[in-house]
Amino acid sequence: MADIFFFCRRGVESILDDEVTKRFSSQELDSWNLLTRSNYNVRHISLRLTVIWGLGVLVRYGVLLPLRVTLAVTGIGLLVVLTTLLGFLPNRELRFSLSEKIHLMCHRICVRALTAIITYHNRENKPKNGGICVSNHTTPIDVIILANDGCYSMVGQVHGGLMGMIQRAMVKSSPHIWFERSEVKDRHLVAKRLSDHVADKTKQPILIFPEGTCINNTSVMMFKKGSFEIACTVYPVAIKYDPRFGDAFWNSSKFGMVYYLLRMMSSWAVVCSVWYLPPMNREEGEDAVQFANRVKAAIAAQGGLVDLIWDGGLKRAKVKDAFKEEQQNLYSKVLLGEQDERDLGDDQH
């Protein structure tokens, strides 16, 4: 019975102190913002409030949504057509110069399709060529939020469908880095492609989201160390969304991309702040993990986010066997009398 009670107690404590699961659900609001998707805590809705909500639905879906969809289709269409045409230009410098202007124009059209109100801080720290820009990750639109203020080389996996068509068009006019599914797990190949890119000072800075998944903008989770192993300057960027005007978090396990974008374009607006932090480099004797944690802490502090040590991959992945074995080894010490249960609880914390 002592064994059972011990594990029950540890399980209940883990549930109560869970800092991971709640980071993958929408942020709770103190007051209702008149969107049906955020009225979880509303107990009573008066007639007046219902009328106001109804008028809001008419404005959002009858006026704003058609205009926003038109702008989004225009921006994406221009990006695909113009970057494809640019790919036929033989002059590399002219191609890259025109590509920057086209990318800026198209991304700014897409930003207006979301009615995004963005405040950029400390623009003197904007990423420069030959560096890597790293940021916390809440939504796929983080890309256009940042690309609205400057051009970046994107890094990602090759997709099919509409996303794949956009990727193929973009890479014809500017040096983006797309990996095949079989290449993503080859760390040495990924590191070499990134190193070759940052070594060329004529190429745009690389934009990377080291968390590897979307978090609900209340915290920053573990940064993967790969992008911090490259010998170059890192430019940290903090992005903080205002949930009162619309929930920017993309729960990819619950919503598809098209449905998510329709939710965003039927919200009131996308309001966010972007902070460009001073550039950072690895210090002497500092390894990639320590450097990644230092950058993550700076982003969390600037954006008012909780700095967590947990891997965002826990959203979908099963618990690693190594973690299970660690707990089994600790408990075996209790059985052998080498460690007290109270000490075991302290070790797990």
Coordinates of C-alpha atoms in Angstrom, one line a residue:
M1 CA 0.0 0.0 0.0
A2 CA 2.9 2.4 0.7
D3 CA 4.1 1.9 -2.9
I4 CA 0.7 2.6 -4.3
F5 CA 0.1 5.8 -2.2
F6 CA 3.6 7.1 -3.1
F7 CA 3.0 6.8 -6.8
C8 CA -0.6 8.2 -6.5
R9 CA 0.7 11.2 -4.6
R10 CA 3.4 11.8 -7.2
G11 CA 0.9 11.6 -10.0
V12 CA -1.6 14.0 -8.4
E13 CA 1.3 16.5 -7.7
S14 CA 2.4 16.3 -11.3
I15 CA -1.1 17.0 -12.5
L16 CA -1.6 20.0 -10.2
D17 CA 1.8 21.4 -11.0
D18 CA 1.6 20.7 -14.8
E19 CA 3.3 23.6 -16.6
V20 CA 3.2 22.0 -20.1
T21 CA -0.3 21.0 -21.1
K22 CA -1.9 24.4 -20.4
R23 CA 0.7 26.0 -22.8
F24 CA -1.0 24.2 -25.7
S25 CA -4.5 25.6 -25.2
S26 CA -5.9 29.1 -25.8
Q27 CA -5.0 31.8 -23.3
E28 CA -7.9 32.6 -20.9
L29 CA -9.2 36.1 -20.9
D30 CA -10.3 38.2 -17.9
S31 CA -13.3 39.6 -19.8
W32 CA -15.2 38.4 -22.9
N33 CA -14.1 40.0 -26.2
L34 CA -17.4 39.3 -28.0
L35 CA -16.0 36.3 -29.9
T36 CA -17.9 33.0 -29.6
R37 CA -14.6 31.0 -29.3
S38 CA -13.6 32.9 -26.2
N39 CA -16.8 32.9 -24.1
Y40 CA -15.8 29.9 -21.9
N41 CA -16.1 31.8 -18.6
V42 CA -19.2 33.7 -19.5
R43 CA -22.1 32.7 -17.1
H44 CA -24.8 35.1 -18.1
I45 CA -25.2 37.1 -21.4
S46 CA -27.7 39.9 -21.2
L47 CA -30.0 40.9 -24.1
R48 CA -27.9 44.1 -24.7
L49 CA -24.7 42.1 -24.9
T50 CA -26.4 39.6 -27.3
V51 CA -27.4 42.4 -29.6
I52 CA -23.9 43.9 -29.5
W53 CA -22.4 40.4 -30.2
G54 CA -24.9 39.9 -33.2
L55 CA -23.8 43.3 -34.7
G56 CA -20.2 42.2 -34.3
V57 CA -20.8 39.0 -36.1
L58 CA -22.4 40.9 -39.0
V59 CA -19.4 43.3 -39.2
R60 CA -16.8 40.6 -38.9
Y61 CA -18.3 38.0 -41.3
G62 CA -20.2 40.3 -43.6
V63 CA -17.8 43.2 -44.1
L64 CA -14.3 42.4 -42.7
L65 CA -13.9 38.7 -43.7
P66 CA -14.7 39.2 -47.5
L67 CA -12.2 42.1 -47.7
R68 CA -9.6 40.3 -45.8
V69 CA -9.9 37.1 -47.9
T70 CA -9.6 39.3 -51.0
L71 CA -6.4 40.9 -49.7
A72 CA -4.9 37.5 -48.7
V73 CA -5.6 36.0 -52.1
T74 CA -4.1 39.0 -53.8
G75 CA -1.0 39.0 -51.6
I76 CA -0.3 35.2 -52.0
G77 CA -1.2 35.3 -55.7
L78 CA 1.2 38.2 -56.4
L79 CA 4.0 36.5 -54.3
V80 CA 3.7 33.3 -56.3
V81 CA 3.5 34.9 -59.8
L82 CA 6.1 37.6 -59.3
T83 CA 8.7 35.4 -57.6
T84 CA 8.2 32.8 -60.3
L85 CA 8.8 35.4 -63.0
L86 CA 11.9 36.8 -61.1
G87 CA 13.4 33.3 -61.3
F88 CA 14.0 33.8 -65.1
L89 CA 16.2 36.9 -64.6
P90 CA 19.8 36.0 -65.3
N91 CA 21.4 38.8 -63.2
R92 CA 21.7 37.5 -59.6
E93 CA 22.1 40.9 -57.9
L94 CA 19.1 42.4 -59.8
R95 CA 17.0 39.3 -59.0
F96 CA 17.8 39.5 -55.2
S97 CA 17.2 43.3 -55.1
L98 CA 13.8 43.0 -56.8
S99 CA 12.9 40.0 -54.7
E100 CA 13.3 42.0 -51.5
K101 CA 10.9 44.6 -52.7
I102 CA 8.4 42.0 -53.9
H103 CA 8.5 40.0 -50.6
L104 CA 8.1 43.2 -48.6
M105 CA 5.1 44.3 -50.7
C106 CA 3.4 40.9 -50.6
H107 CA 3.9 40.4 -46.9
R108 CA 2.6 43.8 -46.1
I109 CA -0.6 43.0 -48.1
C110 CA -1.0 39.8 -46.2
V111 CA -0.5 41.7 -42.9
R112 CA -3.3 44.0 -43.9
A113 CA -5.5 41.0 -44.7
L114 CA -5.3 40.2 -40.9
T115 CA -5.8 43.9 -39.9
A116 CA -2.6 43.5 -38.0
I117 CA -1.6 46.4 -35.7
I118 CA 2.1 45.9 -35.0
T119 CA 4.4 48.0 -32.8
Y120 CA 8.1 47.5 -33.5
H121 CA 10.6 48.4 -30.7
N122 CA 14.4 49.0 -30.9
R123 CA 14.7 48.8 -34.7
E124 CA 18.4 49.6 -34.4
N125 CA 18.8 45.9 -33.3
K126 CA 17.2 44.5 -36.5
P127 CA 18.9 41.3 -37.8
K128 CA 21.6 41.9 -40.3
N129 CA 23.0 39.7 -43.2
G130 CA 25.2 36.8 -42.1
G131 CA 23.2 36.2 -38.9
I132 CA 20.4 34.1 -37.5
C133 CA 17.2 35.6 -36.2
V134 CA 15.5 33.6 -33.4
S135 CA 12.1 34.2 -31.9
N136 CA 9.4 32.7 -29.7
H137 CA 6.7 30.9 -31.8
T138 CA 2.9 31.3 -31.4
T139 CA 1.5 31.1 -34.9
P140 CA 2.5 30.6 -38.5
I141 CA 1.8 34.3 -39.0
D142 CA 4.8 35.1 -36.9
V143 CA 6.7 34.9 -40.2
I144 CA 4.7 37.7 -41.9
I145 CA 4.7 39.8 -38.8
L146 CA 8.5 39.8 -38.9
A147 CA 8.8 39.9 -42.7
N148 CA 6.6 43.0 -42.8
D149 CA 9.5 44.9 -41.3
G150 CA 12.4 43.2 -43.2
C151 CA 13.4 40.4 -45.5
Y152 CA 14.5 37.0 -44.1
S153 CA 15.6 33.7 -45.5
M154 CA 13.2 31.0 -44.3
V155 CA 14.1 27.6 -43.1
G156 CA 11.7 24.7 -43.2
Q157 CA 10.5 21.3 -44.5
V158 CA 9.3 20.9 -48.0
H159 CA 5.5 20.8 -48.1
G160 CA 2.9 19.8 -50.7
G161 CA -0.2 21.6 -51.9
L162 CA -0.6 25.4 -51.7
M163 CA 2.3 25.7 -49.2
G164 CA 4.6 23.7 -51.5
M165 CA 3.7 25.9 -54.5
I166 CA 4.6 29.0 -52.5
Q167 CA 7.9 27.5 -51.3
R168 CA 8.9 26.6 -54.9
A169 CA 8.1 30.0 -56.1
M170 CA 9.9 31.8 -53.3
V171 CA 13.2 29.8 -53.6
K172 CA 13.5 30.8 -57.3
S173 CA 14.0 34.4 -56.4
S174 CA 15.8 34.4 -53.0
P175 CA 18.0 32.0 -51.1
H176 CA 15.5 30.2 -48.8
I177 CA 16.5 26.8 -47.3
W178 CA 13.9 24.0 -47.7
F179 CA 14.7 20.4 -46.5
E180 CA 13.2 17.2 -47.7
R181 CA 11.5 15.1 -45.0
S182 CA 14.4 12.6 -45.1
E183 CA 17.0 15.4 -44.7
V184 CA 15.4 17.0 -41.6
K185 CA 16.8 14.4 -39.2
D186 CA 20.3 14.7 -40.6
R187 CA 21.8 17.2 -38.2
H188 CA 25.1 17.5 -40.0
L189 CA 23.5 18.3 -43.3
V190 CA 21.2 20.9 -41.7
A191 CA 24.1 22.5 -39.9
K192 CA 26.2 22.6 -43.1
R193 CA 23.4 24.3 -45.1
L194 CA 22.9 26.9 -42.4
S195 CA 26.7 27.5 -42.0
D196 CA 27.1 28.0 -45.7
H197 CA 24.3 30.5 -45.8
V198 CA 25.5 32.7 -42.9
A199 CA 29.0 32.6 -44.3
D200 CA 27.8 34.6 -47.3
K201 CA 27.3 38.2 -46.1
T202 CA 25.2 39.1 -49.2
K203 CA 22.4 36.7 -48.1
Q204 CA 19.5 37.7 -45.8
P205 CA 19.5 36.7 -42.2
I206 CA 18.0 33.3 -41.5
L207 CA 14.7 33.2 -39.5
I208 CA 14.3 30.3 -37.1
F209 CA 11.8 29.4 -34.4
P210 CA 13.9 27.2 -32.1
E211 CA 10.9 25.9 -30.0
G212 CA 9.9 23.9 -33.0
T213 CA 6.2 24.2 -32.3
C214 CA 3.6 26.8 -31.4
I215 CA 3.1 27.9 -27.8
N216 CA 0.1 29.9 -26.6
N217 CA 2.1 33.1 -26.1
T218 CA 2.1 32.9 -22.3
S219 CA 5.6 31.2 -22.1
V220 CA 8.7 30.3 -23.9
M221 CA 9.7 26.6 -24.0
M222 CA 13.0 24.8 -24.6
F223 CA 15.0 26.1 -27.6
K224 CA 16.5 23.3 -29.8
K225 CA 20.3 23.7 -29.7
G226 CA 20.9 23.2 -33.5
S227 CA 20.7 26.8 -34.5
F228 CA 23.0 27.8 -31.7
E229 CA 25.8 25.6 -32.8
I230 CA 26.4 27.7 -35.9
A231 CA 29.3 30.1 -35.5
C232 CA 27.5 33.4 -36.1
T233 CA 25.7 36.3 -34.4
V234 CA 22.2 35.5 -33.1
Y235 CA 19.6 38.2 -33.2
P236 CA 16.8 37.5 -30.6
V237 CA 13.3 38.8 -31.2
A238 CA 10.4 38.7 -28.8
I239 CA 6.8 38.7 -30.0
K240 CA 3.8 39.3 -27.7
Y241 CA 0.2 39.2 -29.0
D242 CA -2.8 40.9 -27.3
P243 CA -5.4 38.2 -26.9
R244 CA -8.2 40.7 -26.3
F245 CA -8.6 41.3 -30.0
G246 CA -8.2 37.7 -31.2
D247 CA -6.5 34.5 -30.2
A248 CA -3.3 34.2 -32.4
F249 CA -2.3 30.8 -31.0
W250 CA -2.4 27.9 -33.6
N251 CA -3.3 24.6 -32.1
S252 CA -2.1 22.5 -35.0
S253 CA -3.5 19.3 -33.5
K254 CA -7.0 20.7 -33.4
F255 CA -7.2 23.1 -36.4
G256 CA -6.0 22.9 -40.0
M257 CA -4.1 25.8 -41.6
V258 CA -7.0 27.0 -43.7
Y259 CA -9.6 26.9 -40.8
Y260 CA -7.1 28.7 -38.5
L261 CA -6.5 31.5 -41.1
L262 CA -10.3 31.9 -41.4
R263 CA -10.6 32.2 -37.6
M264 CA -7.8 34.9 -37.6
M265 CA -9.5 36.8 -40.5
S266 CA -12.8 36.7 -38.7
S267 CA -11.4 38.1 -35.5
W268 CA -11.4 41.7 -34.6
A269 CA -7.7 42.3 -35.3
V270 CA -4.2 41.0 -34.7
V271 CA -2.5 43.3 -32.2
C272 CA 1.1 42.6 -31.2
S273 CA 4.4 44.0 -30.1
V274 CA 7.8 43.0 -31.5
W275 CA 11.0 43.7 -29.7
Y276 CA 14.4 43.5 -31.4
L277 CA 16.9 42.6 -28.7
P278 CA 20.7 43.4 -28.9
P279 CA 22.7 40.8 -30.9
M280 CA 24.2 37.9 -28.9
N281 CA 27.2 35.6 -29.4
R282 CA 28.4 32.5 -27.7
E283 CA 30.8 33.3 -24.8
E284 CA 34.0 31.5 -24.2
G285 CA 33.4 28.2 -22.6
E286 CA 29.7 28.3 -23.3
D287 CA 28.1 25.3 -25.1
A288 CA 25.2 25.5 -27.5
V289 CA 22.6 24.5 -24.8
Q290 CA 23.8 27.2 -22.4
F291 CA 23.7 29.8 -25.2
A292 CA 20.2 28.7 -26.2
N293 CA 19.0 29.0 -22.6
R294 CA 20.6 32.5 -22.3
V295 CA 18.9 33.7 -25.5
K296 CA 15.6 32.1 -24.4
A297 CA 15.7 33.8 -21.0
A298 CA 16.3 37.2 -22.7
I299 CA 13.3 36.8 -25.0
A300 CA 11.1 35.7 -22.1
A301 CA 12.1 38.6 -19.9
Q302 CA 11.5 41.2 -22.7
G303 CA 8.1 39.7 -23.8
G304 CA 6.8 39.2 -20.3
L305 CA 6.6 35.4 -20.9
V306 CA 7.3 32.5 -18.5
D307 CA 10.6 30.9 -19.1
L308 CA 10.1 27.1 -19.1
I309 CA 12.7 24.3 -19.4
W310 CA 10.3 21.8 -21.0
D311 CA 10.5 20.6 -24.6
G312 CA 7.5 21.8 -26.7
G313 CA 7.7 18.5 -28.5
L314 CA 5.9 16.9 -25.5
K315 CA 2.7 18.3 -27.1
R316 CA 2.6 15.3 -29.4
A317 CA 5.5 12.9 -28.5
K318 CA 5.3 10.2 -25.9
V319 CA 7.4 10.4 -22.8
K320 CA 11.0 9.3 -23.6
D321 CA 12.1 6.0 -22.2
A322 CA 15.1 7.8 -20.6
F323 CA 12.7 9.8 -18.4
K324 CA 10.9 6.6 -17.3
E325 CA 14.2 4.8 -16.6
E326 CA 15.4 7.8 -14.5
Q327 CA 12.3 7.5 -12.3
Q328 CA 12.6 3.8 -12.1
N329 CA 16.3 4.1 -11.0
L330 CA 15.4 6.7 -8.4
Y331 CA 12.6 4.4 -7.0
S332 CA 14.9 1.4 -7.0
K333 CA 17.2 3.3 -4.6
V334 CA 14.2 3.7 -2.3
L335 CA 13.5 0.0 -2.3
L336 CA 17.2 -0.7 -1.6
G337 CA 17.2 1.8 1.2
E338 CA 19.8 4.0 -0.5
Q339 CA 17.5 7.0 -0.6
D340 CA 14.5 8.2 1.4
E341 CA 11.2 8.9 -0.3
R342 CA 11.2 12.5 0.7
D343 CA 14.6 12.9 -0.9
L344 CA 13.2 11.3 -4.0
G345 CA 10.4 13.8 -4.2
D346 CA 13.0 16.7 -3.9
D347 CA 15.1 15.1 -6.7
Q348 CA 12.0 15.0 -9.0
H349 CA 11.4 18.7 -8.4

